[in-house]
Amino acid sequence: MNFLIGAFKPACNISITFSDGKSRKQVPMKKENGKTIMVSLFQSKESIAGKVSIEPLQGKKIEHLGVKVELLGQIEMYFDRGNFYDFTSLVRELDVPGDIYERKTYPFEFSTVEMPYETYNGANLRLRYVLKVTVSRNYGGSIVEYQDFMVRNYSPPPSINNSIKMEVGIEDCLHIEFEYNKSK
């Protein structure tokens, strides 16, 4: 009966690490299951580099049709689950078709990536950035691993920020005047 348990496991373990993962700022991100994990924080126009490690299970080999890493920017609307709108999609081929017998590590780099929007997780939709590693196979289905990361784009405060006045009311009855310290 033990052989049935192992039949549904993936044929390998895939791990994705960023090259500056130890020094890069980590921020909390809430997953769909309610758990909070720590993920790396990036800004637009930054290079995203790292390593993908693929390790077959003990004594196994993986026949594959290629290994690729994708950087995806996706918008998912919660009322339309499962359908993603990809606004950013970059692909790097890591390996040509062949076999993997032991742990293999592939470096990758996406230089000066345009990430125009910030990561957002709201009541109706989710905007996320993710690294997706795919080991394509003929049989048994492709093996896919995801690594989320967050994007925050900082902009300097506006240089001119005058106060603004607003008047509302009814003629000869009521006048209310609002004054805001900042117009932006």
C-alpha positions as a printed NumPy array, in Angstrom:
array([[  0.   ,   0.   ,   0.   ],
       [  2.989,   2.328,   0.533],
       [  3.702,   2.456,  -3.2  ],
       [  0.319,   4.156,  -3.738],
       [  1.19 ,   6.957,  -1.331],
       [  4.386,   7.742,  -3.262],
       [  2.6  ,   7.607,  -6.631],
       [  0.933,  10.98 ,  -6.152],
       [  3.986,  12.9  ,  -4.942],
       [  5.874,  15.117,  -7.383],
       [  8.977,  13.45 ,  -8.837],
       [ 11.272,  16.186,  -7.506],
       [ 11.654,  19.063,  -5.077],
       [ 12.005,  22.538,  -6.586],
       [ 13.339,  25.477,  -4.587],
       [ 13.64 ,  29.087,  -5.718],
       [ 16.014,  31.493,  -3.953],
       [ 16.859,  35.116,  -4.689],
       [ 20.561,  35.939,  -4.984],
       [ 20.24 ,  38.76 ,  -2.419],
       [ 17.643,  36.929,  -0.323],
       [ 19.581,  37.208,   2.954],
       [ 20.038,  40.993,   2.725],
       [ 16.762,  41.928,   0.98 ],
       [ 13.913,  43.33 ,   3.063],
       [ 11.216,  40.768,   3.919],
       [  7.566,  41.768,   4.38 ],
       [  4.547,  39.756,   5.545],
       [  2.061,  38.51 ,   2.92 ],
       [ -1.252,  36.823,   3.66 ],
       [ -1.917,  33.666,   1.627],
       [ -5.312,  32.411,   0.455],
       [ -5.466,  29.89 ,   3.303],
       [ -5.127,  32.707,   5.872],
       [ -1.5  ,  31.999,   6.81 ],
       [  1.049,  34.803,   6.757],
       [  4.443,  34.223,   5.13 ],
       [  7.483,  36.463,   4.734],
       [  8.359,  37.365,   1.111],
       [ 11.027,  39.522,  -0.55 ],
       [ 10.27 ,  43.149,  -1.391],
       [ 11.222,  44.689,  -4.769],
       [ 10.721,  47.975,  -6.626],
       [ 10.105,  48.669, -10.297],
       [ 13.212,  48.742, -12.535],
       [ 15.114,  46.42 , -10.177],
       [ 16.864,  43.3  , -11.399],
       [ 15.506,  40.013, -10.097],
       [ 18.129,  37.282,  -9.947],
       [ 18.526,  34.006,  -8.145],
       [ 18.821,  30.253,  -8.424],
       [ 16.427,  27.411,  -9.106],
       [ 17.365,  24.033,  -7.592],
       [ 15.751,  20.847,  -8.827],
       [ 16.374,  17.715,  -6.799],
       [ 14.869,  14.375,  -7.871],
       [ 13.581,  12.053,  -5.158],
       [ 16.09 ,   9.497,  -3.915],
       [ 17.008,   7.025,  -6.676],
       [ 14.723,   8.593,  -9.289],
       [ 15.452,  10.431, -12.525],
       [ 13.365,  13.105, -14.221],
       [ 12.904,  13.021, -17.972],
       [ 11.865,  16.5  , -19.088],
       [ 11.146,  18.528, -22.209],
       [ 12.754,  21.657, -20.789],
       [ 12.937,  23.8  , -17.678],
       [ 11.857,  27.428, -17.681],
       [ 11.353,  30.247, -15.189],
       [  8.7  ,  32.927, -15.728],
       [  8.219,  36.268, -14.003],
       [  4.495,  37.016, -14.024],
       [  2.459,  40.027, -12.973],
       [ -1.145,  38.909, -12.564],
       [ -4.519,  40.384, -11.695],
       [ -7.145,  37.973, -10.382],
       [-10.726,  39.013,  -9.692],
       [-12.247,  37.012,  -6.862],
       [-15.64 ,  36.639,  -8.571],
       [-13.838,  35.095, -11.58 ],
       [-11.572,  32.629,  -9.739],
       [ -8.89 ,  30.846, -11.713],
       [ -8.759,  33.357, -14.586],
       [ -5.711,  35.606, -14.416],
       [ -4.971,  38.673, -16.493],
       [ -1.196,  38.728, -17.081],
       [  0.089,  42.292, -17.493],
       [  3.763,  41.331, -17.196],
       [  5.262,  38.11 , -18.533],
       [  8.987,  37.414, -18.957],
       [ 10.415,  33.942, -19.668],
       [ 13.927,  32.469, -19.39 ],
       [ 14.718,  28.956, -20.636],
       [ 16.94 ,  27.231, -18.067],
       [ 17.539,  23.814, -19.623],
       [ 17.036,  21.943, -22.896],
       [ 15.194,  18.587, -22.94 ],
       [ 17.047,  15.806, -21.15 ],
       [ 17.317,  13.918, -17.863],
       [ 18.076,  15.043, -14.314],
       [ 19.67 ,  12.386, -12.104],
       [ 20.849,  14.483,  -9.159],
       [ 20.428,  17.953,  -7.682],
       [ 20.876,  20.572, -10.398],
       [ 21.013,  24.343,  -9.876],
       [ 20.211,  26.917, -12.567],
       [ 20.975,  30.636, -12.217],
       [ 18.454,  33.129, -13.648],
       [ 18.22 ,  36.908, -14.034],
       [ 15.555,  39.336, -15.179],
       [ 17.319,  42.693, -15.505],
       [ 15.601,  46.058, -14.894],
       [ 12.078,  44.635, -14.784],
       [  9.24 ,  47.092, -15.349],
       [  6.743,  46.47 , -12.521],
       [  4.291,  49.369, -12.87 ],
       [  1.812,  48.368, -10.156],
       [  2.176,  47.604,  -6.481],
       [  1.163,  44.289,  -4.959],
       [ -2.433,  44.514,  -3.75 ],
       [ -4.758,  42.105,  -1.975],
       [ -8.266,  43.527,  -1.586],
       [-11.859,  42.428,  -1.126],
       [-12.588,  42.033,  -4.861],
       [ -9.266,  41.438,  -6.553],
       [ -5.642,  40.55 ,  -6.09 ],
       [ -2.616,  41.914,  -7.948],
       [  0.474,  39.792,  -7.479],
       [  3.931,  39.16 ,  -8.829],
       [  5.223,  35.605,  -8.916],
       [  8.152,  33.541, -10.176],
       [  6.907,  30.33 , -11.796],
       [  9.275,  27.412, -12.499],
       [  7.983,  24.747, -14.888],
       [  9.58 ,  21.367, -15.566],
       [  7.752,  20.247, -18.75 ],
       [  7.191,  16.505, -19.131],
       [  5.486,  14.162, -21.608],
       [  3.765,  12.009, -19.036],
       [  2.803,  12.572, -15.426],
       [  2.1  ,  16.254, -16.063],
       [  4.412,  19.215, -15.738],
       [  5.876,  20.048, -12.346],
       [  5.252,  23.673, -11.371],
       [  6.53 ,  25.672,  -8.391],
       [  5.584,  29.268,  -7.479],
       [  7.49 ,  31.894,  -5.467],
       [  5.566,  35.051,  -4.559],
       [  7.232,  38.405,  -3.967],
       [  5.939,  41.905,  -3.258],
       [  6.425,  45.158,  -5.139],
       [  6.213,  48.647,  -3.64 ],
       [  6.936,  51.698,  -5.755],
       [  8.019,  54.727,  -3.786],
       [  7.555,  58.22 ,  -5.212],
       [  8.766,  61.479,  -3.674],
       [  6.132,  63.781,  -2.152],
       [  4.962,  66.592,  -4.446],
       [  7.116,  69.725,  -4.279],
       [  4.247,  72.25 ,  -4.252],
       [  1.477,  71.343,  -1.86 ],
       [ -0.653,  74.434,  -1.159],
       [ -3.664,  74.505,   1.093],
       [ -7.093,  74.384,  -0.533],
       [-10.394,  76.042,   0.505],
       [-13.922,  74.918,  -0.294],
       [-17.248,  76.587,   0.463],
       [-20.621,  74.85 ,   0.423],
       [-24.027,  75.938,   1.607],
       [-27.447,  77.417,   0.934],
       [-27.777,  81.113,   0.11 ],
       [-28.623,  83.331,   3.102],
       [-29.035,  80.265,   5.367],
       [-26.018,  78.117,   5.839],
       [-22.378,  78.448,   4.855],
       [-19.725,  75.838,   5.592],
       [-16.102,  76.461,   4.739],
       [-13.535,  73.63 ,   4.55 ],
       [ -9.804,  74.223,   4.53 ],
       [ -7.358,  71.401,   3.778],
       [ -3.671,  71.758,   4.593],
       [ -2.583,  69.869,   1.499],
       [ -3.985,  69.822,  -2.01 ],
       [ -2.213,  66.546,  -2.867]])
